mmCIF file of C-alpha atoms in Angstrom:
data_model
loop_
_atom_site.group_PDB
_atom_site.id
_atom_site.type_symbol
_atom_site.label_atom_id
_atom_site.label_comp_id
_atom_site.label_asym_id
_atom_site.label_seq_id
_atom_site.Cartn_x
_atom_site.Cartn_y
_atom_site.Cartn_z
ATOM 1 C CA MET A 22 -3.662 -9.035 -29.187
ATOM 2 C CA THR A 23 -3.310 -5.306 -29.897
ATOM 3 C CA ASP A 24 -5.855 -2.512 -29.998
ATOM 4 C CA ASP A 25 -5.180 -1.860 -33.697
ATOM 5 C CA ALA A 26 -5.662 -5.511 -34.715
ATOM 6 C CA ALA A 27 -8.290 -6.026 -37.430
ATOM 7 C CA PRO A 28 -11.546 -7.014 -35.699
ATOM 8 C CA ASP A 29 -12.256 -9.814 -38.176
ATOM 9 C CA LEU A 30 -8.916 -11.580 -37.640
ATOM 10 C CA ARG A 31 -9.102 -14.891 -35.822
ATOM 11 C CA ALA A 32 -7.984 -14.828 -32.175
ATOM 12 C CA SER A 33 -5.566 -17.453 -30.888
ATOM 13 C CA ASP A 34 -5.734 -19.469 -27.661
ATOM 14 C CA ASN A 35 -2.992 -17.196 -26.257
ATOM 15 C CA ASP A 36 -5.150 -14.130 -27.022
ATOM 16 C CA ARG A 37 -8.062 -15.643 -25.120
ATOM 17 C CA GLU A 38 -5.811 -16.535 -22.176
ATOM 18 C CA ARG A 39 -4.487 -12.966 -21.987
ATOM 19 C CA VAL A 40 -8.060 -11.675 -21.790
ATOM 20 C CA ALA A 41 -8.867 -14.293 -19.130
ATOM 21 C CA ASP A 42 -5.853 -13.114 -17.081
ATOM 22 C CA ILE A 43 -7.161 -9.531 -17.184
ATOM 23 C CA LEU A 44 -10.567 -10.750 -15.975
ATOM 24 C CA ARG A 45 -9.040 -12.761 -13.112
ATOM 25 C CA GLU A 46 -7.014 -9.763 -11.970
ATOM 26 C CA ALA A 47 -10.089 -7.522 -12.176
ATOM 27 C CA LEU A 48 -12.025 -10.021 -10.022
ATOM 28 C CA ALA A 49 -9.234 -10.087 -7.422
ATOM 29 C CA GLU A 50 -9.186 -6.263 -7.303
ATOM 30 C CA GLY A 51 -12.967 -6.027 -6.901
ATOM 31 C CA ARG A 52 -13.601 -4.445 -10.302
ATOM 32 C CA LEU A 53 -15.904 -7.340 -11.247
ATOM 33 C CA ASP A 54 -18.274 -9.426 -9.141
ATOM 34 C CA MET A 55 -18.456 -13.205 -9.559
ATOM 35 C CA GLU A 56 -21.529 -13.104 -11.802
ATOM 36 C CA GLU A 57 -20.051 -10.624 -14.254
ATOM 37 C CA PHE A 58 -16.679 -12.397 -14.143
ATOM 38 C CA GLY A 59 -18.356 -15.667 -15.123
ATOM 39 C CA GLU A 60 -20.274 -14.031 -17.977
ATOM 40 C CA ARG A 61 -17.158 -12.383 -19.383
ATOM 41 C CA LEU A 62 -15.028 -15.505 -19.007
ATOM 42 C CA ASP A 63 -17.603 -17.591 -20.910
ATOM 43 C CA ALA A 64 -17.688 -14.963 -23.653
ATOM 44 C CA THR A 65 -13.872 -14.984 -23.771
ATOM 45 C CA TYR A 66 -13.597 -18.698 -24.482
ATOM 46 C CA ARG A 67 -16.437 -18.517 -27.014
ATOM 47 C CA ALA A 68 -14.870 -15.593 -28.884
ATOM 48 C CA ARG A 69 -13.405 -16.382 -32.306
ATOM 49 C CA THR A 70 -12.125 -12.974 -33.455
ATOM 50 C CA TYR A 71 -10.395 -9.897 -32.034
ATOM 51 C CA GLY A 72 -13.602 -7.967 -32.555
ATOM 52 C CA GLU A 73 -15.433 -10.292 -30.154
ATOM 53 C CA LEU A 74 -12.641 -10.131 -27.550
ATOM 54 C CA ALA A 75 -12.224 -6.335 -27.539
ATOM 55 C CA PRO A 76 -15.442 -5.323 -25.676
ATOM 56 C CA ILE A 77 -14.853 -7.889 -22.913
ATOM 57 C CA THR A 78 -12.033 -5.863 -21.331
ATOM 58 C CA ARG A 79 -12.687 -2.418 -22.779
ATOM 59 C CA ASP A 80 -13.471 -0.945 -19.335
ATOM 60 C CA LEU A 81 -10.630 -2.764 -17.494
ATOM 61 C CA PRO A 82 -6.897 -2.005 -17.140
ATOM 62 C CA ALA A 83 -4.540 -4.514 -18.755
ATOM 63 C CA ALA A 84 -3.050 -7.262 -16.578
ATOM 64 C CA GLY A 85 0.102 -6.115 -14.817
ATOM 65 C CA VAL A 86 -0.637 -2.445 -15.520
ATOM 66 C CA THR A 87 -1.213 -0.136 -12.551
ATOM 67 C CA ALA A 88 -4.437 1.793 -13.020
ATOM 68 C CA PRO A 89 -4.422 5.543 -12.387
ATOM 69 C CA ALA A 90 -5.131 6.391 -8.756
ATOM 70 C CA VAL A 91 -8.756 7.428 -8.323
ATOM 71 C CA SER A 92 -9.906 9.313 -5.258
ATOM 72 C CA LEU A 93 -13.388 8.423 -4.055
ATOM 73 C CA THR A 94 -13.588 11.567 -1.999
ATOM 74 C CA LYS A 95 -11.998 14.605 -3.555
ATOM 75 C CA ASP A 96 -9.034 15.344 -5.781
ATOM 76 C CA PRO A 97 -6.285 17.196 -3.879
ATOM 77 C CA ALA A 98 -6.832 20.912 -4.062
ATOM 78 C CA PRO A 99 -3.877 22.870 -5.430
ATOM 79 C CA SER A 100 -2.247 25.427 -3.170
ATOM 80 C CA ASP A 101 -3.549 28.272 -5.330
ATOM 81 C CA ASP A 102 -7.107 27.169 -4.611
ATOM 82 C CA TRP A 103 -6.616 27.393 -0.859
ATOM 83 C CA ALA A 104 -4.709 30.653 -1.247
ATOM 84 C CA GLY A 105 -7.834 32.132 -2.819
ATOM 85 C CA ARG A 106 -9.893 31.153 0.229
ATOM 86 C CA ILE A 107 -7.521 32.560 2.857
ATOM 87 C CA VAL A 108 -8.486 36.196 2.627
ATOM 88 C CA GLY A 109 -6.474 37.738 5.490
ATOM 89 C CA GLY A 110 -7.205 41.174 6.959
ATOM 90 C CA ASP A 111 -8.777 41.961 10.323
ATOM 91 C CA ASP A 112 -11.948 40.373 11.692
ATOM 92 C CA ALA A 113 -13.980 43.593 11.727
ATOM 93 C CA GLY A 114 -17.426 43.071 10.289
ATOM 94 C CA ARG A 115 -17.127 39.293 10.283
ATOM 95 C CA SER A 116 -19.350 36.907 12.195
ATOM 96 C CA SER A 117 -17.203 36.038 15.214
ATOM 97 C CA TRP A 118 -19.679 34.684 17.795
ATOM 98 C CA ALA A 119 -23.016 32.879 18.147
ATOM 99 C CA VAL A 120 -25.331 31.942 21.021
ATOM 100 C CA ALA A 121 -28.063 29.312 21.245
ATOM 101 C CA VAL A 122 -30.130 29.180 24.461
ATOM 102 C CA MET A 123 -32.937 26.634 24.072
ATOM 103 C CA SER A 124 -32.622 27.360 20.355
ATOM 104 C CA GLY A 125 -30.057 26.988 17.588
ATOM 105 C CA PHE A 126 -27.647 28.845 15.323
ATOM 106 C CA GLN A 127 -26.025 28.209 11.938
ATOM 107 C CA ARG A 128 -22.999 29.503 10.093
ATOM 108 C CA LYS A 129 -22.840 27.941 6.648
ATOM 109 C CA GLY A 130 -22.505 28.670 2.958
ATOM 110 C CA ARG A 131 -20.313 31.549 1.718
ATOM 111 C CA TRP A 132 -19.067 33.210 4.868
ATOM 112 C CA THR A 133 -15.667 34.155 6.278
ATOM 113 C CA ALA A 134 -14.534 32.280 9.360
ATOM 114 C CA PRO A 135 -12.629 34.706 11.613
ATOM 115 C CA ARG A 136 -9.354 33.999 13.378
ATOM 116 C CA GLN A 137 -11.384 33.078 16.473
ATOM 117 C CA PHE A 138 -15.054 32.134 16.525
ATOM 118 C CA ASN A 139 -16.729 31.880 19.959
ATOM 119 C CA CYS A 140 -20.009 30.047 20.375
ATOM 120 C CA PHE A 141 -22.229 28.994 23.290
ATOM 121 C CA ALA A 142 -25.027 26.410 23.308
ATOM 122 C CA PHE A 143 -27.260 25.829 26.337
ATOM 123 C CA TRP A 144 -30.110 23.392 25.858
ATOM 124 C CA GLY A 145 -29.704 24.056 22.178
ATOM 125 C CA GLY A 146 -27.459 23.359 19.231
ATOM 126 C CA GLY A 147 -25.194 25.031 16.733
ATOM 127 C CA ASP A 148 -24.023 24.165 13.219
ATOM 128 C CA ILE A 149 -20.724 25.570 11.902
ATOM 129 C CA ASP A 150 -20.094 24.556 8.278
ATOM 130 C CA LEU A 151 -16.705 25.492 6.773
ATOM 131 C CA ARG A 152 -17.021 23.588 3.472
ATOM 132 C CA GLU A 153 -17.707 26.708 1.393
ATOM 133 C CA ALA A 154 -16.268 29.258 3.780
ATOM 134 C CA ASN A 155 -13.282 31.567 3.360
ATOM 135 C CA PHE A 156 -10.714 31.800 6.167
ATOM 136 C CA ALA A 157 -9.368 34.948 7.787
ATOM 137 C CA ASP A 158 -6.018 33.241 8.365
ATOM 138 C CA ARG A 159 -4.175 29.959 7.796
ATOM 139 C CA GLU A 160 -5.050 29.016 11.372
ATOM 140 C CA ILE A 161 -8.431 29.684 12.949
ATOM 141 C CA VAL A 162 -9.788 28.771 16.390
ATOM 142 C CA ILE A 163 -13.350 27.690 17.139
ATOM 143 C CA ASN A 164 -14.032 28.020 20.863
ATOM 144 C CA ALA A 165 -17.203 26.069 21.642
ATOM 145 C CA ILE A 166 -19.027 25.938 24.989
ATOM 146 C CA ALA A 167 -21.782 23.290 25.083
ATOM 147 C CA ILE A 168 -23.848 22.820 28.249
ATOM 148 C CA MET A 169 -26.621 20.253 27.878
ATOM 149 C CA GLY A 170 -26.430 21.041 24.196
ATOM 150 C CA GLY A 171 -24.201 20.444 21.210
ATOM 151 C CA VAL A 172 -22.168 22.092 18.480
ATOM 152 C CA ASP A 173 -21.472 20.381 15.137
ATOM 153 C CA ILE A 174 -18.460 21.527 13.092
ATOM 154 C CA THR A 175 -18.102 20.444 9.444
ATOM 155 C CA VAL A 176 -14.800 20.874 7.628
ATOM 156 C CA PRO A 177 -13.904 20.181 3.975
ATOM 157 C CA PRO A 178 -11.351 17.525 2.897
ATOM 158 C CA GLY A 179 -7.757 18.680 3.107
ATOM 159 C CA VAL A 180 -8.121 20.872 6.205
ATOM 160 C CA GLU A 181 -6.043 19.960 9.275
ATOM 161 C CA VAL A 182 -8.065 19.569 12.473
ATOM 162 C CA VAL A 183 -6.706 19.866 16.023
ATOM 163 C CA VAL A 184 -9.069 19.249 18.965
ATOM 164 C CA ARG A 185 -8.162 20.602 22.425
ATOM 165 C CA GLY A 186 -11.518 20.824 24.193
ATOM 166 C CA ILE A 187 -12.380 19.473 27.639
ATOM 167 C CA GLY A 188 -15.474 17.385 28.357
ATOM 168 C CA ILE A 189 -17.171 16.589 31.674
ATOM 169 C CA MET A 190 -20.007 14.094 31.291
ATOM 170 C CA GLY A 191 -19.714 15.137 27.690
ATOM 171 C CA GLY A 192 -16.985 15.226 25.099
ATOM 172 C CA PHE A 193 -15.213 16.468 22.000
ATOM 173 C CA ASP A 194 -14.953 14.434 18.813
ATOM 174 C CA HIS A 195 -11.309 13.613 17.961
ATOM 175 C CA ARG A 196 -11.911 11.340 14.946
ATOM 176 C CA GLU A 197 -10.813 13.869 12.325
ATOM 177 C CA GLU A 198 -7.468 14.554 13.968
ATOM 178 C CA GLY A 199 -4.361 13.193 12.267
ATOM 179 C CA VAL A 200 -5.652 13.469 8.710
ATOM 180 C CA PRO A 201 -2.808 14.899 6.542
ATOM 181 C CA ALA A 202 -3.416 18.459 5.371
ATOM 182 C CA GLU A 203 -3.273 19.460 1.716
ATOM 183 C CA PRO A 204 -0.566 21.957 0.664
ATOM 184 C CA GLY A 205 -1.610 25.460 1.647
ATOM 185 C CA ALA A 206 -4.757 24.324 3.485
ATOM 186 C CA PRO A 207 -5.721 26.058 6.747
ATOM 187 C CA ARG A 208 -5.665 24.551 10.229
ATOM 188 C CA VAL A 209 -8.821 24.497 12.346
ATOM 189 C CA ILE A 210 -8.294 24.314 16.124
ATOM 190 C CA VAL A 211 -11.352 23.289 18.126
ATOM 191 C CA THR A 212 -11.264 24.137 21.788
ATOM 192 C CA GLY A 213 -13.729 24.882 24.601
ATOM 193 C CA PHE A 214 -15.763 23.060 27.226
ATOM 194 C CA ALA A 215 -18.604 20.524 27.126
ATOM 195 C CA PHE A 216 -20.755 19.640 30.156
ATOM 196 C CA TRP A 217 -23.533 17.129 29.564
ATOM 197 C CA GLY A 218 -23.123 18.006 25.943
ATOM 198 C CA GLY A 219 -20.804 17.467 23.018
ATOM 199 C CA VAL A 220 -18.840 19.106 20.240
ATOM 200 C CA GLY A 221 -18.689 17.023 17.075
ATOM 201 C CA VAL A 222 -16.300 17.390 14.150
ATOM 202 C CA GLN A 223 -16.952 15.773 10.786
ATOM 203 C CA ARG A 224 -15.349 15.963 7.358
ATOM 204 C CA LYS A 225 -17.633 16.197 4.331
ATOM 205 C CA LEU A 226 -17.401 17.092 0.670
ATOM 206 C CA PRO A 227 -18.869 20.392 -0.533
ATOM 207 C CA ARG A 228 -22.303 20.033 -2.085
ATOM 208 C CA ALA A 229 -21.040 20.833 -5.596
ATOM 209 C CA GLU A 230 -18.406 18.093 -5.316
ATOM 210 C CA LYS A 231 -21.003 15.604 -4.082
ATOM 211 C CA GLN A 232 -23.154 16.405 -7.102
ATOM 212 C CA ARG A 233 -20.156 15.971 -9.443
ATOM 213 C CA LEU A 234 -19.371 12.557 -7.939
ATOM 214 C CA ARG A 235 -23.012 11.473 -8.245
ATOM 215 C CA GLU A 236 -22.986 12.436 -11.920
ATOM 216 C CA GLU A 237 -19.674 10.620 -12.429
ATOM 217 C CA ARG A 238 -21.008 7.439 -10.800
ATOM 218 C CA ARG A 239 -24.151 7.674 -12.929
ATOM 219 C CA ARG A 240 -22.051 8.045 -16.103
ATOM 220 C CA GLN A 241 -19.880 5.057 -15.150
ATOM 221 C CA LYS A 242 -22.981 2.978 -14.442
ATOM 222 C CA LEU A 243 -24.410 3.779 -17.873
ATOM 223 C CA GLU A 244 -21.076 2.900 -19.493
ATOM 224 C CA ARG A 245 -20.998 -0.461 -17.689
ATOM 225 C CA LYS A 246 -24.518 -1.223 -18.875
ATOM 226 C CA ALA A 247 -23.564 -0.322 -22.453
ATOM 227 C CA ASN A 248 -20.472 -2.549 -22.241
ATOM 228 C CA ARG A 249 -22.538 -5.443 -20.938
ATOM 229 C CA ARG A 250 -25.053 -5.039 -23.771
ATOM 230 C CA GLU A 251 -22.196 -5.029 -26.270
ATOM 231 C CA LEU A 252 -20.713 -8.092 -24.582
ATOM 232 C CA ASP A 253 -24.038 -9.935 -24.720
ATOM 233 C CA ALA A 254 -24.396 -9.070 -28.406
ATOM 234 C CA SER A 255 -20.890 -10.390 -29.107
ATOM 235 C CA SER A 256 -21.659 -13.597 -27.218
ATOM 236 C CA ARG A 257 -24.859 -14.170 -29.190
ATOM 237 C CA SER A 258 -22.983 -13.530 -32.424
ATOM 238 C CA ALA A 259 -20.278 -16.031 -31.439
ATOM 239 C CA SER A 260 -22.912 -18.652 -30.562
ATOM 240 C CA TRP A 261 -24.687 -18.097 -33.884
ATOM 241 C CA ASP A 262 -21.423 -18.450 -35.832
ATOM 242 C CA GLY A 263 -20.636 -21.647 -33.941
ATOM 243 C CA GLY A 264 -24.049 -23.088 -34.785
ATOM 244 C CA LEU A 265 -23.613 -22.351 -38.465
ATOM 245 C CA HIS A 266 -20.159 -23.953 -38.396
ATOM 246 C CA GLY A 267 -21.659 -27.097 -36.874
ATOM 247 C CA LEU A 268 -24.335 -27.276 -39.572
ATOM 248 C CA HIS A 269 -21.739 -26.922 -42.322
ATOM 249 C CA GLY A 270 -19.650 -29.659 -40.724
ATOM 250 C CA SER A 271 -22.628 -32.059 -40.581
ATOM 251 C CA GLY A 272 -23.396 -31.460 -44.222
ATOM 252 C CA ALA A 273 -19.846 -32.245 -45.253
ATOM 253 C CA GLU A 274 -19.981 -35.603 -43.461
ATOM 254 C CA GLU A 275 -23.124 -36.666 -45.268
ATOM 255 C CA HIS A 276 -21.701 -36.349 -48.797
ATOM 256 C CA PRO A 277 -19.455 -39.460 -48.642
ATOM 257 C CA GLU A 278 -22.439 -41.590 -47.621
ATOM 258 C CA ARG A 279 -24.439 -40.311 -50.549
ATOM 259 C CA ARG A 280 -21.548 -41.058 -52.877
ATOM 260 C CA ASP A 281 -21.184 -44.526 -51.377
ATOM 261 C CA GLY A 282 -24.887 -45.075 -51.801
ATOM 262 C CA ARG A 283 -24.757 -44.052 -55.434
ATOM 263 C CA GLY A 284 -21.716 -46.259 -55.886
ATOM 264 C CA GLY A 285 -23.631 -49.175 -54.406
ATOM 265 C CA HIS A 286 -26.507 -48.688 -56.831
ATOM 266 C CA GLY A 287 -24.023 -48.550 -59.650
ATOM 267 C CA GLY A 288 -22.623 -51.890 -58.541
ATOM 268 C CA HIS A 289 -26.075 -53.507 -58.589
ATOM 269 C CA GLY A 290 -26.560 -52.105 -62.039
ATOM 270 C CA GLY A 291 -23.446 -53.963 -63.140
ATOM 271 C CA HIS A 292 -25.048 -57.252 -62.073
#
């Protein structure tokens, strides 16, 4: 079966089997759940024409064809993008320290992270968000002191993280270490001291990227619903055509009996 085949042409058993193979592969890859797989497989074996088969696999890659790689987090940022965020120059006039004593501090949004940022939290907490920040250099250091408090550091995808802090009855989060850096992305070194406190590091998407992914998932969901409606309509059409074919077949079988009956009457007339 080809995409340019006339939709009214009759499909062969081989055409239906090729569609069934695509559905089985999609089920194995997790593109379809069992319920939807069963619905589409039933529609496949009921289909009589190319036009009825086409919508069944319209949103699936062909069997044996590798689908394009799709990132569920963030597409790799080109080097030029990171180059635009590494602004260089000295740290004069930039926010380079923060203190929270029984209180809190935040550095987030559009700000420039200096080559070294020093922060101190005592019975309080701090939030350092680098997702939308510019960087004074390709390598910056965040020196965090947390005593009976905590500091949370958020980095965007693609940034390399190195954690060198020391914790006593507290600790530093090392989970984001070892993630490969994107070309041209900066390195963030987290160091310092935590006593009865902690310094956490997490990797999150920027808010604009999260919104884009939500819209993309919503669009894909609407497309799947539209495909399922089209599939249901094709299945109903195939069932209706099959019913009509059965009625026509029954009518054709009755004609010989009528002729035999008339022939019988004719024979009695001869007597």
